[in-house]
Coordinates of C-alpha atoms and ligand atoms in Angstrom, one line a residue:
M1 CA 43.4 19.7 -115.1
T2 CA 39.7 18.8 -114.9
A3 CA 37.9 17.3 -117.9
P4 CA 35.3 19.5 -119.5
Y5 CA 31.6 19.0 -118.5
I6 CA 29.8 16.5 -120.6
V7 CA 26.6 18.3 -121.6
F8 CA 23.6 15.9 -121.9
A9 CA 22.6 15.6 -125.5
A10 CA 25.0 18.1 -127.0
P11 CA 24.2 18.6 -130.7
D12 CA 26.8 17.6 -133.3
I13 CA 27.1 20.6 -135.5
Q14 CA 29.7 20.4 -138.4
D15 CA 31.2 22.6 -141.0
A16 CA 28.5 21.8 -143.6
E17 CA 25.7 23.3 -141.4
I18 CA 27.8 26.3 -140.6
A19 CA 28.6 27.0 -144.3
E20 CA 24.9 26.5 -145.2
V21 CA 23.7 28.9 -142.5
E22 CA 26.3 31.5 -143.8
A23 CA 25.1 31.0 -147.4
C24 CA 21.5 31.4 -146.2
L25 CA 22.4 34.7 -144.4
R26 CA 24.3 36.0 -147.4
S27 CA 21.4 35.0 -149.8
G28 CA 19.3 37.6 -148.0
W29 CA 16.5 35.0 -147.7
L30 CA 16.2 34.1 -144.0
G31 CA 12.5 33.2 -143.8
T32 CA 10.5 30.4 -145.2
G33 CA 11.8 29.6 -148.7
P34 CA 13.8 27.3 -150.9
R35 CA 15.8 25.7 -148.0
V36 CA 12.7 24.8 -146.1
A37 CA 11.3 23.3 -149.4
R38 CA 14.4 21.3 -149.8
F39 CA 14.5 20.1 -146.2
E40 CA 10.8 19.0 -146.5
S41 CA 11.5 17.1 -149.6
D42 CA 14.7 15.5 -148.2
F43 CA 12.8 14.6 -145.0
G44 CA 9.9 13.1 -147.0
A45 CA 12.4 11.1 -149.0
W46 CA 13.9 9.7 -145.8
L47 CA 10.4 8.5 -144.7
G48 CA 9.4 7.5 -148.2
L49 CA 6.8 10.3 -148.6
P50 CA 6.3 12.8 -151.4
P51 CA 6.9 16.5 -150.5
S52 CA 3.1 17.1 -150.6
Q53 CA 2.8 15.0 -147.4
V54 CA 5.4 16.9 -145.4
A55 CA 5.2 20.4 -143.8
G56 CA 8.0 22.1 -141.9
V57 CA 7.1 24.0 -138.8
N58 CA 9.0 25.7 -135.9
S59 CA 8.6 22.9 -133.3
C60 CA 7.1 19.5 -132.7
T61 CA 4.8 21.2 -130.2
A62 CA 3.5 23.3 -133.1
A63 CA 3.2 20.1 -135.3
L64 CA 1.1 18.4 -132.6
H65 CA -1.1 21.4 -132.1
V66 CA -1.8 21.9 -135.8
S67 CA -2.3 18.2 -136.4
L68 CA -4.9 18.0 -133.6
I69 CA -6.8 20.9 -135.2
A70 CA -6.4 19.6 -138.8
A71 CA -7.8 16.3 -137.6
G72 CA -11.1 18.1 -137.2
L73 CA -12.2 16.7 -133.8
E74 CA -15.2 18.3 -132.2
P75 CA -14.3 20.5 -129.1
G76 CA -14.1 18.5 -125.9
S77 CA -13.2 15.2 -127.6
E78 CA -11.0 12.9 -125.6
V79 CA -7.5 12.1 -126.8
I80 CA -5.7 9.2 -125.2
T81 CA -2.0 9.6 -124.6
T82 CA 0.8 8.4 -122.4
P83 CA 1.7 9.9 -119.0
L84 CA 5.4 9.2 -119.8
T85 CA 6.0 12.1 -122.1
F86 CA 7.1 15.7 -122.3
C87 CA 4.5 18.2 -121.2
A88 CA 4.2 19.5 -124.8
T89 CA 2.2 16.4 -125.8
V90 CA -0.5 17.2 -123.3
N91 CA -0.4 21.0 -123.7
A92 CA -1.0 20.6 -127.5
I93 CA -4.1 18.6 -126.7
L94 CA -5.3 21.3 -124.4
H95 CA -4.5 24.1 -126.8
A96 CA -6.5 22.3 -129.5
G97 CA -9.6 22.5 -127.1
L98 CA -9.5 18.7 -126.5
V99 CA -9.3 16.6 -123.3
P100 CA -6.3 14.5 -122.5
V101 CA -6.9 11.0 -121.1
L102 CA -3.8 9.1 -119.8
A103 CA -3.2 5.4 -120.4
D104 CA -0.3 3.8 -118.5
V105 CA 2.8 2.5 -120.2
D106 CA 4.1 -1.1 -120.4
P107 CA 6.7 -1.4 -117.7
V108 CA 9.1 -3.2 -120.1
T109 CA 8.9 -1.2 -123.3
Q110 CA 7.9 2.0 -121.5
N111 CA 5.6 2.7 -124.4
I112 CA 1.8 3.3 -124.0
D113 CA 0.2 -0.1 -123.3
P114 CA -2.5 -1.0 -125.9
D115 CA -4.6 -2.8 -123.2
A116 CA -4.6 0.4 -121.2
I117 CA -5.7 2.4 -124.3
E118 CA -8.7 0.1 -124.7
A119 CA -9.5 0.4 -121.1
A120 CA -9.5 4.2 -121.4
I121 CA -11.9 4.4 -124.3
T122 CA -15.2 6.2 -123.6
P123 CA -18.0 7.4 -125.9
R124 CA -16.1 10.7 -126.2
T125 CA -12.8 9.3 -127.3
R126 CA -11.8 10.5 -130.8
A127 CA -8.0 10.1 -131.0
I128 CA -4.9 8.3 -129.8
L129 CA -1.6 10.1 -129.4
P130 CA 1.1 7.5 -128.9
V131 CA 4.7 8.6 -128.2
H132 CA 7.5 6.4 -129.5
F133 CA 9.4 6.7 -126.2
A134 CA 13.2 6.9 -126.3
G135 CA 13.0 5.9 -130.0
R136 CA 11.4 2.5 -129.4
P137 CA 8.4 2.0 -131.6
C138 CA 4.9 1.6 -130.0
D139 CA 3.0 -1.5 -131.1
M140 CA 1.5 0.1 -134.2
D141 CA -0.4 -3.1 -135.2
R142 CA -2.4 -3.1 -132.1
I143 CA -2.8 0.7 -131.9
M144 CA -4.0 0.9 -135.5
A145 CA -6.4 -2.0 -134.9
I146 CA -7.9 -0.3 -131.9
A147 CA -8.2 2.9 -133.8
A148 CA -9.9 1.2 -136.7
K149 CA -12.3 -0.7 -134.4
H150 CA -13.4 2.5 -132.6
E151 CA -13.0 4.9 -135.5
L152 CA -10.3 7.0 -133.8
V153 CA -7.7 9.3 -135.4
V154 CA -4.1 8.4 -134.6
I155 CA -1.4 11.2 -134.3
E156 CA 2.1 9.9 -133.6
D157 CA 4.5 11.9 -131.4
C158 CA 7.8 11.1 -133.2
A159 CA 10.0 13.5 -131.3
H160 CA 12.4 10.7 -130.4
A161 CA 11.7 8.6 -133.5
I162 CA 13.2 9.9 -136.7
E163 CA 15.0 6.6 -137.4
T164 CA 12.3 4.3 -135.8
L165 CA 10.8 1.5 -137.8
W166 CA 8.0 -0.9 -137.0
K167 CA 8.1 -4.0 -139.2
G168 CA 10.0 -2.1 -141.8
R169 CA 7.8 1.0 -141.9
H170 CA 8.7 4.4 -140.5
A171 CA 7.2 5.7 -137.3
G172 CA 5.0 8.7 -138.2
T173 CA 3.6 7.0 -141.3
F174 CA 0.9 4.9 -139.6
G175 CA -1.4 7.5 -138.2
Q176 CA -3.2 10.4 -139.9
F177 CA -0.3 12.6 -138.8
G178 CA 3.3 12.1 -137.5
C179 CA 5.0 14.9 -135.7
F180 CA 8.8 15.3 -135.5
S181 CA 11.1 17.5 -133.4
F182 CA 14.4 19.1 -134.4
Y183 CA 15.0 20.7 -131.0
V184 CA 18.7 20.9 -129.9
T185 CA 18.6 17.6 -128.0
K186 CA 16.9 15.5 -130.7
N187 CA 18.4 13.2 -133.2
V188 CA 18.3 15.7 -136.1
V189 CA 18.7 19.3 -134.9
T190 CA 17.7 22.7 -136.3
G191 CA 17.8 24.6 -133.0
E192 CA 14.0 24.9 -132.9
G193 CA 12.1 23.1 -135.5
G194 CA 9.5 20.4 -136.3
M195 CA 7.8 18.5 -139.2
I196 CA 4.3 17.3 -139.8
V197 CA 3.9 14.4 -142.0
G198 CA 0.6 12.9 -143.1
R199 CA -1.1 10.1 -145.1
D200 CA -3.3 12.6 -146.9
A201 CA -1.8 15.5 -149.0
E202 CA -5.0 17.6 -148.5
A203 CA -4.7 17.4 -144.7
I204 CA -1.1 18.4 -144.9
A205 CA -2.0 21.4 -147.2
R206 CA -4.5 22.4 -144.4
A207 CA -1.8 22.0 -141.7
R208 CA 0.5 24.2 -143.8
V209 CA -2.2 27.0 -144.0
L210 CA -2.8 26.7 -140.2
A211 CA 0.9 27.0 -139.5
L212 CA 1.1 30.3 -141.4
H213 CA -1.6 32.5 -140.0
G214 CA -4.3 30.7 -142.0
M215 CA -3.0 32.3 -145.2
S216 CA -3.7 30.6 -148.4
K217 CA -0.3 31.2 -150.0
D218 CA 3.0 31.3 -148.2
A219 CA 5.3 34.3 -148.4
W220 CA 7.8 32.6 -150.6
H221 CA 5.2 32.2 -153.3
R222 CA 3.9 35.7 -152.8
F223 CA 7.2 37.6 -152.9
G224 CA 9.1 35.3 -155.3
D225 CA 10.0 36.5 -158.8
S226 CA 6.7 35.3 -160.4
G227 CA 4.9 38.6 -159.7
F228 CA 2.7 40.0 -156.9
K229 CA -0.1 37.8 -155.5
H230 CA -2.7 38.7 -153.0
Y231 CA -3.0 36.4 -150.1
Q232 CA -6.3 35.4 -148.5
V233 CA -6.8 34.4 -144.9
V234 CA -9.0 31.3 -145.0
E235 CA -8.9 30.4 -141.3
C236 CA -7.5 31.6 -137.9
G237 CA -4.1 30.1 -138.0
F238 CA -0.8 30.3 -136.1
K239 CA 2.7 31.6 -136.6
Y240 CA 4.4 28.3 -136.7
N241 CA 6.4 28.3 -140.0
M242 CA 10.0 27.1 -140.2
M243 CA 12.7 29.5 -141.4
D244 CA 15.3 28.8 -144.1
M245 CA 18.0 29.5 -141.4
Q246 CA 16.6 26.5 -139.5
A247 CA 16.3 24.3 -142.6
A248 CA 19.9 25.2 -143.5
I249 CA 21.0 23.3 -140.4
G250 CA 18.5 20.5 -140.9
I251 CA 19.5 19.6 -144.4
H252 CA 23.0 18.7 -143.4
Q253 CA 22.0 17.1 -140.1
L254 CA 19.6 14.9 -142.0
A255 CA 22.3 14.0 -144.5
R256 CA 24.2 12.5 -141.6
V257 CA 21.2 10.9 -139.8
E258 CA 22.5 7.4 -140.5
T259 CA 26.1 8.0 -139.4
A260 CA 24.8 9.7 -136.2
W261 CA 22.4 6.7 -135.6
R262 CA 25.3 4.2 -135.9
R263 CA 27.4 6.2 -133.5
R264 CA 24.6 6.2 -130.9
E265 CA 24.0 2.5 -131.5
A266 CA 27.7 1.9 -130.7
I267 CA 27.5 4.0 -127.5
W268 CA 24.3 2.1 -126.6
S269 CA 26.0 -1.3 -126.9
T270 CA 29.0 0.0 -124.9
Y271 CA 26.6 0.9 -122.0
I272 CA 24.7 -2.4 -122.3
D273 CA 27.9 -4.4 -122.0
A274 CA 29.4 -2.2 -119.3
F275 CA 26.4 -2.3 -117.0
A276 CA 25.2 -5.9 -117.8
D277 CA 26.4 -7.1 -114.4
S278 CA 25.5 -4.0 -112.4
P279 CA 22.4 -3.6 -110.2
L280 CA 21.0 -1.1 -112.7
G281 CA 17.8 -1.8 -114.8
L282 CA 18.7 -1.5 -118.5
P283 CA 16.6 -0.8 -121.5
A284 CA 14.8 -3.9 -122.8
D285 CA 16.2 -5.6 -125.9
V286 CA 15.1 -4.1 -129.2
E287 CA 12.1 -6.1 -130.5
P288 CA 12.6 -8.2 -133.6
Q289 CA 11.5 -6.6 -136.9
T290 CA 11.9 -3.1 -135.4
R291 CA 14.5 -0.4 -135.4
H292 CA 15.1 1.6 -132.3
A293 CA 16.2 5.2 -132.8
Y294 CA 18.5 5.1 -129.8
H295 CA 17.4 8.6 -128.7
L296 CA 17.6 8.0 -124.9
F297 CA 19.5 5.4 -122.9
T298 CA 17.6 5.2 -119.6
I299 CA 18.8 3.4 -116.6
D300 CA 16.6 2.3 -113.7
I301 CA 17.9 2.8 -110.2
D302 CA 16.4 0.7 -107.5
P303 CA 17.7 2.4 -104.4
V304 CA 17.9 -0.8 -102.4
R305 CA 19.9 -2.7 -105.0
A306 CA 22.0 0.4 -106.2
G307 CA 22.5 1.8 -102.7
I308 CA 21.6 5.3 -103.8
S309 CA 18.4 7.1 -104.7
R310 CA 17.8 8.3 -108.3
D311 CA 18.0 12.0 -107.3
D312 CA 21.3 11.5 -105.4
F313 CA 22.6 9.6 -108.5
L314 CA 21.8 12.6 -110.7
Q315 CA 23.6 14.8 -108.4
A316 CA 26.6 12.5 -108.1
M317 CA 26.9 12.4 -111.9
H318 CA 26.7 16.2 -112.0
V319 CA 29.5 16.5 -109.5
R320 CA 31.6 14.2 -111.7
G321 CA 31.1 16.6 -114.7
I322 CA 28.4 14.6 -116.5
G323 CA 25.0 15.9 -117.4
T324 CA 22.1 13.5 -117.3
G325 CA 18.3 13.8 -117.9
V326 CA 15.0 12.6 -116.5
H327 CA 12.5 11.3 -119.1
Y328 CA 10.0 12.0 -117.6
L329 CA 8.3 12.6 -114.4
S330 CA 4.8 11.3 -115.1
V331 CA 2.6 14.1 -116.5
A332 CA 0.3 13.5 -113.5
E333 CA 3.1 14.6 -111.1
H334 CA 2.9 18.2 -112.3
P335 CA 0.8 20.6 -110.3
Y336 CA -1.0 22.2 -113.2
Y337 CA -2.5 18.9 -114.5
R338 CA -3.0 17.5 -111.0
E339 CA -5.1 20.4 -110.0
R340 CA -6.9 20.9 -113.2
F341 CA -7.9 17.2 -113.7
R342 CA -7.6 15.9 -110.2
W343 CA -5.0 13.4 -111.4
D344 CA -3.0 11.4 -108.9
P345 CA 0.2 9.9 -110.3
A346 CA -0.6 6.6 -108.6
Q347 CA -3.4 6.1 -111.2
W348 CA -0.6 5.3 -113.7
P349 CA 1.7 3.3 -111.5
H350 CA 4.2 2.2 -114.2
A351 CA 4.8 5.8 -115.4
Q352 CA 5.0 7.0 -111.9
R353 CA 7.7 4.5 -111.0
I354 CA 9.7 5.0 -114.2
G355 CA 9.5 8.8 -113.7
R356 CA 10.7 8.6 -110.2
G357 CA 13.3 5.9 -110.7
T358 CA 15.1 6.4 -114.0
M359 CA 17.8 8.6 -115.4
S360 CA 19.1 9.1 -119.0
L361 CA 22.8 8.9 -119.7
P362 CA 24.5 11.1 -122.4
L363 CA 24.0 9.5 -125.9
S364 CA 25.0 12.2 -128.3
P365 CA 26.9 11.2 -131.4
K366 CA 29.3 14.0 -130.5
L367 CA 30.6 11.9 -127.5
S368 CA 34.2 10.7 -128.0
D369 CA 35.2 7.2 -126.9
D370 CA 37.0 8.9 -123.9
D371 CA 33.7 10.7 -123.0
V372 CA 31.8 7.4 -123.1
E373 CA 34.5 5.8 -120.9
R374 CA 34.2 8.7 -118.4
V375 CA 30.4 8.2 -118.2
V376 CA 30.9 4.4 -117.6
A377 CA 33.5 5.0 -115.0
A378 CA 31.4 7.6 -113.2
V379 CA 28.3 5.3 -113.1
R380 CA 30.5 2.5 -111.7
A381 CA 32.1 4.8 -109.1
V382 CA 28.7 6.0 -107.9
L383 CA 27.5 2.4 -107.7
N384 CA 30.6 1.5 -105.6
G385 CA 29.6 4.2 -103.1
N386 CA 32.3 6.6 -104.2
A387 CA 29.8 9.4 -104.6
Ligands
LIG1 C1 10.9 17.3 -127.4 C2 9.6 16.7 -127.4 C3 8.4 17.4 -127.8 C4 8.4 18.8 -128.2 O1 9.3 19.1 -129.2 P1 9.6 20.6 -129.6 O2 10.2 20.6 -130.9 O3 10.6 21.1 -128.5 O4 8.4 21.4 -129.5 C5 7.2 16.7 -127.8 N1 7.1 15.4 -127.4 C6 8.2 14.7 -127.0 C7 8.0 13.3 -126.6 C8 9.4 15.4 -126.9 O5 10.5 14.7 -126.5

């Protein structure tokens, strides 16, 4: 009997989510309504923000796009971000009519390097878009100081960082906007989904309008039981609203956010102990006064020391029934950006090396102890040349 395939980042869906989705379907209200309002208010409470500073949307990509527009930057402004991110970060900048500028990561933390940010500033720079990579917080003291000095907007990509703290304060609450993802592989799941949080309730109100066609009142308020209300289109918005069906899942996922985090922390420690004496590069220690969200456990494969290339390692894990991930090939490796901006990945050598040399192991709270043992055994076998 072969053991079932371990899917990378499988979501942990439980009975509470299933019952809430069923109740939502039976209620007849599938679209944006009371469950989204509750999820927004619960998510705000998790971060210590009032509901007026939180807006649910249908993805983190949408959250980034809307935030970049709501930030009110003039077209063609430069936005500094990391090359070690998902393409959505850069696409959102482009869709907002802005110009992405990459600043390399610190090779140890794998987060955007504040010195590289400073070096990338030009007279056209208007914003910084840091990504809290793998759930490790960026140095928000330095980033906010650079932003203050140069009068730049900060928008945080918190797709990995729901639980992340920097000196006791939640990632996403430092910049003008913080953008979260509830995609199936993320730490809180709604299928597709995202959240925009902000320091300023008025800016979030504008983000909310932008995320629903530019309409001044959302459908729930229009078609609720308080009588008919005309809507007004006040700007050219997008169709980015979150549905109650999605929020139905998110409400119960969020209620277990701490339990799921503790489970991932335990798996993380198991991997650290298991591979301490191996030739693999392991994630850096968690910095004091911070909380890591443990979203990705990324190992660094030096082909000379490990005796196998990263890509052969990925394949060897797959053959052993274990799904892994690559986070990420440097943005500059992709042909679209390379051709459009004449980027060469070697301009950002740390991101290039990490993208070509690392691999993420399964870290889902759904993994059983046996699953975790299978992952450890597979990594050891591959390292011992039993690929
Ligand atoms: C997943 C992810 C996104 C996009 O999130 P969606 O909700 O899928 O749009 C953006 N940035 C980073 C760093 C991500 O990992």
